[in-house]
Short mmCIF file of C-alpha atoms and ligand atoms in Angstrom, two decimals:
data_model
loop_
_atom_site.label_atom_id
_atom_site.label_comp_id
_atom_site.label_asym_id
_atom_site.label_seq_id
_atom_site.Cartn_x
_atom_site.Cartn_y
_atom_site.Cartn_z
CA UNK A 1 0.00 0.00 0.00
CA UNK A 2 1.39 3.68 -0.62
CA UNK A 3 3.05 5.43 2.40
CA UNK A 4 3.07 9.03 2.80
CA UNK A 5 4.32 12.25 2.01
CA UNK A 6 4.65 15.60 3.19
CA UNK A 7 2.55 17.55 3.14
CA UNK A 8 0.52 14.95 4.38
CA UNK A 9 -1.75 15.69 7.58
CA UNK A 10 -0.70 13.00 10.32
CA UNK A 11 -2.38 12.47 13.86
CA UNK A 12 0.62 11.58 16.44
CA UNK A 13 -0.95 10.29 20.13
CA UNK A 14 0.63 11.12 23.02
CA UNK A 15 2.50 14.20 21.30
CA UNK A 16 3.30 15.58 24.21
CA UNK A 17 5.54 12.84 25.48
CA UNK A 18 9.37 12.53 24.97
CA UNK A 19 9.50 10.29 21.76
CA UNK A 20 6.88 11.53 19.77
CA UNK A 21 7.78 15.67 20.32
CA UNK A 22 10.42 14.88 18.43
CA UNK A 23 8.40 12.94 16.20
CA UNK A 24 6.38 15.77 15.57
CA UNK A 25 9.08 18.20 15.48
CA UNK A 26 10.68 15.70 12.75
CA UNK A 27 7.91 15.67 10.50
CA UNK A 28 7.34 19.86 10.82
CA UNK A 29 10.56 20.23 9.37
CA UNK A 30 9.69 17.85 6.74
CA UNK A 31 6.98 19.99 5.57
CA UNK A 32 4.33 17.43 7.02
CA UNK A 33 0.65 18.94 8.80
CA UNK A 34 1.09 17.31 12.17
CA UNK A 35 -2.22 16.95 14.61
CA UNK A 36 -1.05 15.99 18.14
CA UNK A 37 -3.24 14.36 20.60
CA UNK A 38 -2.65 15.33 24.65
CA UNK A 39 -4.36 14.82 27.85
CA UNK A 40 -4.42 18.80 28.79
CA UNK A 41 -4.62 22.18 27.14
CA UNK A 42 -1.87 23.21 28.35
CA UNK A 43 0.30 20.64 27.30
CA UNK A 44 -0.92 21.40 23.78
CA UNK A 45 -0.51 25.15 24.55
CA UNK A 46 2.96 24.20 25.18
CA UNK A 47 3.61 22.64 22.08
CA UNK A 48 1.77 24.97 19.76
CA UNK A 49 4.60 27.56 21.35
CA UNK A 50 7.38 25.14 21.03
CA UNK A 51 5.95 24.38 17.69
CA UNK A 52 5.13 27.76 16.64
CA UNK A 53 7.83 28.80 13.70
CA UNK A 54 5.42 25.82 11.87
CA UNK A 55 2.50 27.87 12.39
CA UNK A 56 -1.03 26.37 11.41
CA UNK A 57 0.67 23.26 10.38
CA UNK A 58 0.59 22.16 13.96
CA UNK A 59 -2.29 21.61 16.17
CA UNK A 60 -3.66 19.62 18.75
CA UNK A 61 -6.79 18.00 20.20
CA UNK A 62 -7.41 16.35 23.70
CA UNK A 63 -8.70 13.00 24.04
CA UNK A 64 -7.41 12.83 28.17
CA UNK A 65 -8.35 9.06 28.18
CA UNK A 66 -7.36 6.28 25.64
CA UNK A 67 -8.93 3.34 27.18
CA UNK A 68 -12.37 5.54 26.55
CA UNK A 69 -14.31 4.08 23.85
CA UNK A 70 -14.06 6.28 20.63
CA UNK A 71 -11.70 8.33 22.03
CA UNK A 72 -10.14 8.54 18.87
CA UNK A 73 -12.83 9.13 16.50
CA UNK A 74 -13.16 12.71 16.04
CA UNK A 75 -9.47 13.13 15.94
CA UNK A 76 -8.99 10.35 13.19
CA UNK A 77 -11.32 12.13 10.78
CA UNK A 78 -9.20 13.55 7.76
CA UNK A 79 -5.77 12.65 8.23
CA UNK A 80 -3.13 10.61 5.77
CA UNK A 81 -1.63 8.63 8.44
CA UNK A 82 -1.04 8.25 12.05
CA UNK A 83 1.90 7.63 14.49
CA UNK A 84 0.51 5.74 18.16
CA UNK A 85 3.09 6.44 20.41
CA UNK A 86 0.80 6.95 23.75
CA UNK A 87 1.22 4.48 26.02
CA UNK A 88 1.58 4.22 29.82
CA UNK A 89 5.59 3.58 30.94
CA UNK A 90 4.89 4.47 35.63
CA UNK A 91 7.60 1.99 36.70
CA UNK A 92 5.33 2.09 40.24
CA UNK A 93 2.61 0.20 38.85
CA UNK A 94 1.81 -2.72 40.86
CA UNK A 95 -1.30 -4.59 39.22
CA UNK A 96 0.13 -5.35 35.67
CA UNK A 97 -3.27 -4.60 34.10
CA UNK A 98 -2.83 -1.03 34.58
CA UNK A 99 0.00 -0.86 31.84
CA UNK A 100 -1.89 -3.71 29.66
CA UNK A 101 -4.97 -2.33 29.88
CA UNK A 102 -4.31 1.20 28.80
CA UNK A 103 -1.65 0.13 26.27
CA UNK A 104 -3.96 -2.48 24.64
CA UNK A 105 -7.47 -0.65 24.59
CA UNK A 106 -5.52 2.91 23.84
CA UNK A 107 -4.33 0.86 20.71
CA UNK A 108 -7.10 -0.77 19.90
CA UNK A 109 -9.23 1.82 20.24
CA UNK A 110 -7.10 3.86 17.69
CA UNK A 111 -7.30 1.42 15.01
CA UNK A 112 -11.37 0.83 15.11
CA UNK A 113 -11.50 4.55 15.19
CA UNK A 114 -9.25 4.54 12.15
CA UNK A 115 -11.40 1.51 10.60
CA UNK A 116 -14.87 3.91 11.11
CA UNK A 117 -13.58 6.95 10.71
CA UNK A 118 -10.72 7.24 9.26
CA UNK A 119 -11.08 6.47 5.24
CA UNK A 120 -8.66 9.00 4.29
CA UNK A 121 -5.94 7.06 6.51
CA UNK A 122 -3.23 5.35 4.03
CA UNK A 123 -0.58 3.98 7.16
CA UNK A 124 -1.09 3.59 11.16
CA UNK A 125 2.84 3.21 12.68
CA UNK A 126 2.38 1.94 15.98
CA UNK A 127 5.62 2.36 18.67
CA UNK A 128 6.40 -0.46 20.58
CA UNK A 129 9.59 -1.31 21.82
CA UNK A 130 12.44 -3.29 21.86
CA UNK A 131 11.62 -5.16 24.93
CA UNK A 132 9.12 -7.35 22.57
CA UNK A 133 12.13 -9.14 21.49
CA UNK A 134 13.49 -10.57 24.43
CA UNK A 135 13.22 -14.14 25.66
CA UNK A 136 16.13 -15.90 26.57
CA UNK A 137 18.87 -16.95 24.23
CA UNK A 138 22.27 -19.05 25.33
CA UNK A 139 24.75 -17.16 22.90
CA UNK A 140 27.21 -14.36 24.31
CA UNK A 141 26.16 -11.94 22.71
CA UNK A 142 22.75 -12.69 22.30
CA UNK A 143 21.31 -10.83 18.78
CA UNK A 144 18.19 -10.11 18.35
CA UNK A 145 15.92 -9.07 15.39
CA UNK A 146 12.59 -8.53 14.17
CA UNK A 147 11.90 -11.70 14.22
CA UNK A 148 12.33 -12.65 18.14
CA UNK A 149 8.86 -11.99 20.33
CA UNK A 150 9.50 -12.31 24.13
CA UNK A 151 5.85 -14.13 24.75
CA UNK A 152 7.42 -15.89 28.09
CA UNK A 153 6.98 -12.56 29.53
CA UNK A 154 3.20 -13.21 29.20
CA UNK A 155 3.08 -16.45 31.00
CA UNK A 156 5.20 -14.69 33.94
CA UNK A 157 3.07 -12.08 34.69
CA UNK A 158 -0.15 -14.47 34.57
CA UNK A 159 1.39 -15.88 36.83
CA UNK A 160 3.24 -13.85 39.36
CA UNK A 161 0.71 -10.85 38.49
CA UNK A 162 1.28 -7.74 40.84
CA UNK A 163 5.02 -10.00 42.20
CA UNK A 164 6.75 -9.83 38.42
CA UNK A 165 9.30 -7.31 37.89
CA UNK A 166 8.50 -3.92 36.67
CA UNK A 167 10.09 -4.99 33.55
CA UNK A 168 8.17 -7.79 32.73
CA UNK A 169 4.54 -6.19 33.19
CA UNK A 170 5.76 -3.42 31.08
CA UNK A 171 7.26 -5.81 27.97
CA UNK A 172 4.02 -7.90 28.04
CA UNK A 173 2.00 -4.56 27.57
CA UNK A 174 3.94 -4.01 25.16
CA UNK A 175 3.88 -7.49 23.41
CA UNK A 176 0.04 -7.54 23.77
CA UNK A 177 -0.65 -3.79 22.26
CA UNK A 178 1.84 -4.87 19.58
CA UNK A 179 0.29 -7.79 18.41
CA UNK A 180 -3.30 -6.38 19.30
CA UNK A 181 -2.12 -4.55 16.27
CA UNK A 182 -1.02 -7.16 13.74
CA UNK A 183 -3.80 -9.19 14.41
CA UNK A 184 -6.47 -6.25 14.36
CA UNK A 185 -4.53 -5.25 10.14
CA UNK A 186 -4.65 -9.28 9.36
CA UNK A 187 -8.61 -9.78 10.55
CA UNK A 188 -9.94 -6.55 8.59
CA UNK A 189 -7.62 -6.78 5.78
CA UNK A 190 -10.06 -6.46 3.12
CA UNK A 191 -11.87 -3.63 4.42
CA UNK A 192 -9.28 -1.09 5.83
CA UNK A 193 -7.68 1.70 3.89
CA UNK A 194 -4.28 1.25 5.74
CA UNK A 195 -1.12 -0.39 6.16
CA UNK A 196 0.53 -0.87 9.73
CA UNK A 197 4.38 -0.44 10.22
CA UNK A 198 5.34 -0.86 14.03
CA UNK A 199 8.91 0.47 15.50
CA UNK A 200 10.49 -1.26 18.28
CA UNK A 201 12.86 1.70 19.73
CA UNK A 202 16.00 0.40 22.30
CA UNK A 203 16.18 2.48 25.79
CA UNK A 204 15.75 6.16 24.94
CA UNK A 205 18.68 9.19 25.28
CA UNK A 206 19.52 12.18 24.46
CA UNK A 207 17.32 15.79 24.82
CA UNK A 208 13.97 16.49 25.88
CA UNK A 209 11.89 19.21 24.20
CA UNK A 210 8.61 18.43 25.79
CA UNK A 211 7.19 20.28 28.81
CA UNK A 212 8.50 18.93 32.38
CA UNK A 213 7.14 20.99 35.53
CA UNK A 214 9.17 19.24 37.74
CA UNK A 215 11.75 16.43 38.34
CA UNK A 216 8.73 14.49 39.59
CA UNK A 217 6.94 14.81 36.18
CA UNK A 218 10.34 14.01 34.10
CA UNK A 219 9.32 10.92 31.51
CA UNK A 220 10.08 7.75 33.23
CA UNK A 221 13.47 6.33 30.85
CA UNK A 222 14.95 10.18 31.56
CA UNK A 223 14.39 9.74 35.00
CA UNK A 224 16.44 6.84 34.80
CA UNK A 225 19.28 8.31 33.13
CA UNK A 226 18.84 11.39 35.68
CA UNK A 227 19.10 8.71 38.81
CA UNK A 228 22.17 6.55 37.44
CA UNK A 229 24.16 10.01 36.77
CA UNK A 230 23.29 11.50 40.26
CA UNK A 231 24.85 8.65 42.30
CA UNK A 232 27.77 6.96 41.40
CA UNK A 233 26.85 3.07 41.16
CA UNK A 234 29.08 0.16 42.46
CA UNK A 235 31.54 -0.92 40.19
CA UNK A 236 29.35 -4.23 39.77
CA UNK A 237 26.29 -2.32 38.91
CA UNK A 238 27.78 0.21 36.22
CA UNK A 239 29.49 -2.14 34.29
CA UNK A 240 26.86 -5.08 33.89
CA UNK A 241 25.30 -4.84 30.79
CA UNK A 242 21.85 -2.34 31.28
CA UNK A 243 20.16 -2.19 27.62
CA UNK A 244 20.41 -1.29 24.48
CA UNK A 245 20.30 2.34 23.45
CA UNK A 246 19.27 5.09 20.66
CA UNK A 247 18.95 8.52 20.11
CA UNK A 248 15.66 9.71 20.46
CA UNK A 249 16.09 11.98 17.16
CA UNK A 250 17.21 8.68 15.47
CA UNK A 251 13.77 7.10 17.05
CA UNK A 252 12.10 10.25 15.39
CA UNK A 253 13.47 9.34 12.15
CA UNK A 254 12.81 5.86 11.89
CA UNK A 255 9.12 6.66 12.75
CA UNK A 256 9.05 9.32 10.13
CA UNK A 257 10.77 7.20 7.47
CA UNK A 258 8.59 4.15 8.21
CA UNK A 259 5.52 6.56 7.49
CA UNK A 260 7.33 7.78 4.01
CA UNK A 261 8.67 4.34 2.91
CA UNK A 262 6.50 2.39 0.60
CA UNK A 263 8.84 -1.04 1.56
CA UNK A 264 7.80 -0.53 5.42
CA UNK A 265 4.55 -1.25 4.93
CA UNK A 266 3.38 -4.50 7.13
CA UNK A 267 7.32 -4.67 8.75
CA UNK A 268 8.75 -4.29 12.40
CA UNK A 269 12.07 -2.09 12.60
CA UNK A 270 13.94 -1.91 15.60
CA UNK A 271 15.73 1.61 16.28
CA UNK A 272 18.84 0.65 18.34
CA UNK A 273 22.46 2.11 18.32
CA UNK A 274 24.24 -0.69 20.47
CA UNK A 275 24.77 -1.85 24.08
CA UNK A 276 25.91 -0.15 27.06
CA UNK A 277 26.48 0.11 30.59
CA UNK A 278 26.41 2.71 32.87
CA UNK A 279 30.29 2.85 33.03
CA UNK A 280 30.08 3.13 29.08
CA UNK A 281 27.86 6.41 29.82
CA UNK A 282 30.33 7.48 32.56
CA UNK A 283 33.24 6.92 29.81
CA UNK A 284 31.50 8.90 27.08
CA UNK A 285 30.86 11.80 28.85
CA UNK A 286 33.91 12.10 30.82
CA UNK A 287 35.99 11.68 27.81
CA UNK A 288 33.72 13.78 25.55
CA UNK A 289 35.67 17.30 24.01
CA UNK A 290 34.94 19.15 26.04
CA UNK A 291 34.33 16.28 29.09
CA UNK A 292 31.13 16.94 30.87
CA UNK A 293 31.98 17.86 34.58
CA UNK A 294 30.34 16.79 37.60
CA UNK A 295 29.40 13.08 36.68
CA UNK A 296 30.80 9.57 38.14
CA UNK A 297 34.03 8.15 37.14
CA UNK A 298 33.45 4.76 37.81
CA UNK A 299 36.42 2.55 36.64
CA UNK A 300 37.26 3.80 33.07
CA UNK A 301 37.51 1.55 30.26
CA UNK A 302 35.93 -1.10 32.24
CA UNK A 303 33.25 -1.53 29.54
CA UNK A 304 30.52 -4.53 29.68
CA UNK A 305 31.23 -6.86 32.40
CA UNK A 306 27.91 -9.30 31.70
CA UNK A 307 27.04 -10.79 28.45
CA UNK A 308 25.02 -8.53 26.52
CA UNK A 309 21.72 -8.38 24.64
CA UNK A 310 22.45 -6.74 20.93
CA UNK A 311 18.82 -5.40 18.95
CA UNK A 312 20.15 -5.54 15.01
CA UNK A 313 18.98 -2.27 13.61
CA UNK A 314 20.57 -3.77 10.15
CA UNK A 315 16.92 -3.38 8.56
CA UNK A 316 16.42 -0.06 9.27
CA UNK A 317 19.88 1.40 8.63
CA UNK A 318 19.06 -0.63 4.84
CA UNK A 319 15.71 -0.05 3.98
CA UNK A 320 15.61 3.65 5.54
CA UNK A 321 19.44 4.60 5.11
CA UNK A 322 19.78 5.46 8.39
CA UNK A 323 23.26 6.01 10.37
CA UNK A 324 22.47 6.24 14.51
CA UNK A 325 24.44 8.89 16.33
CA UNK A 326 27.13 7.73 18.96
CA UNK A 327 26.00 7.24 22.41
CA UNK A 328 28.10 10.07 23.20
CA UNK A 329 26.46 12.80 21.17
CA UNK A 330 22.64 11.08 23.24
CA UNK A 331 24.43 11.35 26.15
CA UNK A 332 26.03 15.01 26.28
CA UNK A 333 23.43 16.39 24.55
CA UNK A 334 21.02 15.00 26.91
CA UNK A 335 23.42 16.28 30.19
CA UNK A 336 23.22 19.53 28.95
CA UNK A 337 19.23 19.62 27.98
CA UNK A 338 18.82 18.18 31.93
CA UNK A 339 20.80 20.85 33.31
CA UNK A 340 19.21 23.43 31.35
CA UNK A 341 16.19 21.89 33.13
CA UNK A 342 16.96 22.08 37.15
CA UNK A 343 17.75 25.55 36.85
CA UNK A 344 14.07 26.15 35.54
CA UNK A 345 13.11 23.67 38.22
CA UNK A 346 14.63 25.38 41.21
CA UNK A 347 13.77 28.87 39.78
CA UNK A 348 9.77 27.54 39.20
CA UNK A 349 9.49 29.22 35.92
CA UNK A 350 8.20 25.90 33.99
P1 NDP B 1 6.23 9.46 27.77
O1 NDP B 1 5.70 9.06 29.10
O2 NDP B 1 7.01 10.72 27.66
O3 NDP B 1 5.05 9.49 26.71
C1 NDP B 1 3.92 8.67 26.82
C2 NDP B 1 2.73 9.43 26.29
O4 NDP B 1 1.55 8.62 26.38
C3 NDP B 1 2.44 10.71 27.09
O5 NDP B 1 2.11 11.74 26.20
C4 NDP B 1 1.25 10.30 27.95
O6 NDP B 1 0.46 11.41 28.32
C5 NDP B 1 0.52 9.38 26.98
N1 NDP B 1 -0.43 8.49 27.67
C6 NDP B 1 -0.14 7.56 28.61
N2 NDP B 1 -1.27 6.96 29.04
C7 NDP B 1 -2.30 7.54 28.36
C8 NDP B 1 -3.71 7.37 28.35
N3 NDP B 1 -4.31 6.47 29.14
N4 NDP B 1 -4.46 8.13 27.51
C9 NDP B 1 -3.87 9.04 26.70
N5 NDP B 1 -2.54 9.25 26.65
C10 NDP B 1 -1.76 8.51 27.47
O7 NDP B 1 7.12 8.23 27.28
P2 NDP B 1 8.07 8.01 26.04
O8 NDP B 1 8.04 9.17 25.13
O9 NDP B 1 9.35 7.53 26.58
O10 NDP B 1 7.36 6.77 25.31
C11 NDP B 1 6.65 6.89 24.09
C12 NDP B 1 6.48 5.52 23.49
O11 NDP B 1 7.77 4.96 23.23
C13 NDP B 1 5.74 4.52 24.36
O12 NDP B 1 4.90 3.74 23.53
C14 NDP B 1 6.87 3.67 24.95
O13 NDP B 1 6.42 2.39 25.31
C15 NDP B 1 7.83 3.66 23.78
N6 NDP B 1 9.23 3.36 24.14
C16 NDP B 1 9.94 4.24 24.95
C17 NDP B 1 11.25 3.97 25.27
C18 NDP B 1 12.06 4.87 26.16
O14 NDP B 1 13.20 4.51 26.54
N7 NDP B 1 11.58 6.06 26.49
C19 NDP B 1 11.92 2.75 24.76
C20 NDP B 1 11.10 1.94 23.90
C21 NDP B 1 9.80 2.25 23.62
P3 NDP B 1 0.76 12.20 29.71
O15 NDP B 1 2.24 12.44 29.76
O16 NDP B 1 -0.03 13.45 29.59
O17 NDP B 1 0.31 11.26 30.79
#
């Protein structure tokens, strides 16, 4: 089926989260009409400022609750394509249902509300995440593509419920919204106007450009970053192998390009740069030109201590040309954009 071009009208959910601002900054500059879903006015006041050398081309509507039935619908109505990045992330959830149930209906309810309303929509790319991919593999490194689904994470939290790991409820939300949507394209294939593309990002650095009131309110994965840089980490803990990572301007791109790229359509990518540990991000910003000041040394050169996971972002770097930046441009880049942010914090003027 025929992706998109600019200057295309697309609907992006959740636009004022961390990903898809950039998202929607990405396809601005690409000459693209962007419509951005958000849960308050003034988070879309926010990004109609932050947005606002783009003019009329950007502009958003509120639908506060996914899980709603039809919460989509009006917002659907006239738009190309669409980019679903909303989904819920709290690592403080303790009944797993309230990450599946949000991340499932909110995607659900997107596509039926694409299905009814949406006639004019040509492609639906859906973010879900490189967590989908994992279930346990004996090689050192273990690689991982498209291909790999983690379902065991399923079975764990049906059984262990509220006990599994915060990881585990969050990858089977994601693993159930995910193929909520490939089984949602396959059953009304003949009727539906669109194609579905979903991107499977690795764990997300570099700067933020959406609103954050307060450290409390920072997005979840920067949060983490922001914890592991504030308090140096035992020399066991910063150099076992964490996660993969990738620029979120990369994860930007591969969304866009998945929405421009005729060969996408009906294909997983995974947006990944490569594997790291905390002493790797300790190492690239202390030996960065100029080094970043103020952040732990751990043991340099230390590396990877544990054998690591490795997401192959081989199809997306060939079907979208795509080159991912060095963890050290995510990782300065992101210092500095933090930074920027406590002074606002402690002066109150967000
Ligand atoms: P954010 O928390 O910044 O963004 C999530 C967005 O979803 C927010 O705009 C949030 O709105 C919205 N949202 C959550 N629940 C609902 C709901 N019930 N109804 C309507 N909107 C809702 O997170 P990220 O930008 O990091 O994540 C974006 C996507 O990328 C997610 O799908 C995530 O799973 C995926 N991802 C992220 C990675 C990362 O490292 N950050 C890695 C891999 C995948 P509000 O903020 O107003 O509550």
């Amino acid at each position: 089926m025929p992706a998109v071009q600019s200057p295309a009208i697309v609907l992006v959910t959740g636009a004022s989260g961390y990903v898809a601002a950039w998202i929607v900054k990405t396809l601005l500059s690409r000459g693209f009409h962007v419509r951005g879903t958000v849960r308050s006015s003034s988070k879309g006041e926010y990004l109609v400022k932050l947005f606002e050398e783009y003019g009329s081309r950007f502009s958003y509507v509120l639908v506060e609750d996914m899980i709603v039935d039809n919460a989509y619908d009006e917002s659907v109505r006239g738009v190309d394509a669409v980019v679903h990045t909303a989904s819920p992330i709290g690592v403080s959830v303790h009944d797993p249902e309230d990450l599946i149930k949000p991340a499932v209906s909110g995607t659900l309810n997107l596509l039926e509300s694409v299905r009814r309303h949406g006639s004019s929509v040509k492609r639906v790319v859906v973010t879900s995440s490189g967590q989908t991919l994992l279930s346990p593999k004996p090689d050192n490194p273990a690689i991982y593509t498209e291909a790999d689904w983690g379902d065991a994470a399923i079975d764990e939290v049906r059984t262990k419920g509220a006990n599994a790991d915060y990881i585990i409820k969050y990858r089977a939300s994601k693993i159930l919204a995910e193929r909520a949507a490939w089984d949602f394209v396959e059953r009304y294939k003949n009727n539906i106007t669109f194609d579905l593309v979903t991107v499977l990002p690795s764990f997300v650095f570099g700067p933020l450009l959406q609103e954050v009131s307060s450290l409390e309110n920072l997005n979840t994965s920067s949060r983490m970053v922001y914890d592991a840089l504030k308090a140096e980490k035992s020399t066991e803990d910063s150099t076992k192998y964490t996660a993969n990572d990738v620029d979120v301007r990369d994860v930007a791109l591969v969304h866009v390009k998945a929405l421009e790229s005729d060969q996408a359509g009906g294909e997983r990518f995974i947006a990944s740069r490569g594997p790291f540990s905390w002493q790797v991000v300790y190492d690239a910003l202390n030996t960065a030109n100029p080094p970043v000041s103020g952040v732990p040394k751990g043991v340099p050169g230390a590396g990877i201590t544990t054998r690591p996971n490795i997401y192959s972002a081989d199809k997306a770097k060939r079907v979208f040309g795509i080159e991912f930046r060095t963890l050290q441009e995510s990782v300065v880049d992101m210092v500095a954009n933090l930074r920027e942010r406590e002074v606002e914090w402690a002066a109150g003027r967000l």
